Amino acid sequence: MTWQTPIIVHPPAPDGGRRVTVRGQAVGVARDDRDLVEFLRRAGLGDADMALDDPHLVEWRGGGAHVWAKGS
């Protein structure tokens, strides 16, 4: 079985925001870091704001970390 980061922030959507999955489950579309932290809190991940830049926990796909709009 291949190891995968538990949190995936997908590429920015054309209308803004990024889909977020936690352990393979869709948890919402984040439009900023606050949204992402709240989704992670609801998923039971404490201190999520401290972990956003940890590549072992969060994979930012198709855009840089903390980039919420396509082309930013």
XYZ file of C-alpha atoms in Angstrom:
72
model
C 0.000 0.000 0.000
C 1.353 3.406 -0.978
C 1.682 6.083 1.689
C -0.229 9.281 0.935
C -0.408 12.603 2.725
C -3.606 12.723 4.774
C -4.600 16.218 3.568
C -4.790 17.167 -0.104
C -5.493 20.693 -1.292
C -6.466 20.327 -4.954
C -5.724 22.836 -7.751
C -7.486 26.210 -7.709
C -10.878 26.141 -9.436
C -11.625 28.611 -12.253
C -14.138 30.396 -10.008
C -11.762 30.440 -7.015
C -11.191 28.217 -4.029
C -9.623 24.790 -3.769
C -11.261 21.456 -3.045
C -9.910 19.807 0.106
C -9.825 16.111 0.943
C -8.842 14.582 4.272
C -7.964 10.880 4.273
C -9.731 10.476 0.928
C -12.948 12.215 2.004
C -14.039 15.530 0.483
C -14.471 18.109 3.246
C -15.254 21.256 1.253
C -13.916 24.048 -0.925
C -11.532 26.383 0.883
C -11.226 29.984 -0.263
C -8.480 30.924 2.197
C -6.318 29.535 5.004
C -9.068 30.143 7.577
C -11.465 27.890 5.634
C -8.809 25.189 5.390
C -8.032 25.334 9.116
C -11.750 25.097 9.932
C -12.227 22.048 7.662
C -9.270 20.345 9.334
C -10.585 21.195 12.800
C -13.961 19.673 11.919
C -12.151 16.569 10.649
C -10.563 16.190 14.092
C -7.112 17.544 13.295
C -6.022 19.904 16.081
C -3.465 22.670 15.611
C -4.141 22.520 11.869
C -2.920 26.063 11.272
C 0.549 25.014 12.426
C 0.650 22.073 10.002
C -0.329 23.761 6.721
C 3.268 23.953 5.504
C 4.244 20.433 6.591
C 4.664 18.371 3.374
C 4.215 15.160 5.382
C 0.672 16.252 6.272
C -0.502 18.548 3.467
C -0.041 18.135 -0.272
C -0.752 21.305 -2.261
C -1.570 20.140 -5.807
C -1.600 22.215 -8.965
C -0.774 25.507 -7.324
C 1.450 26.897 -4.660
C 0.740 26.679 -0.977
C -1.714 29.337 0.196
C -2.713 30.250 -3.390
C -6.504 30.303 -3.577
C -7.285 31.718 -7.029
C -6.318 30.308 -10.405
C -3.501 32.313 -11.971
C -2.425 33.965 -8.693
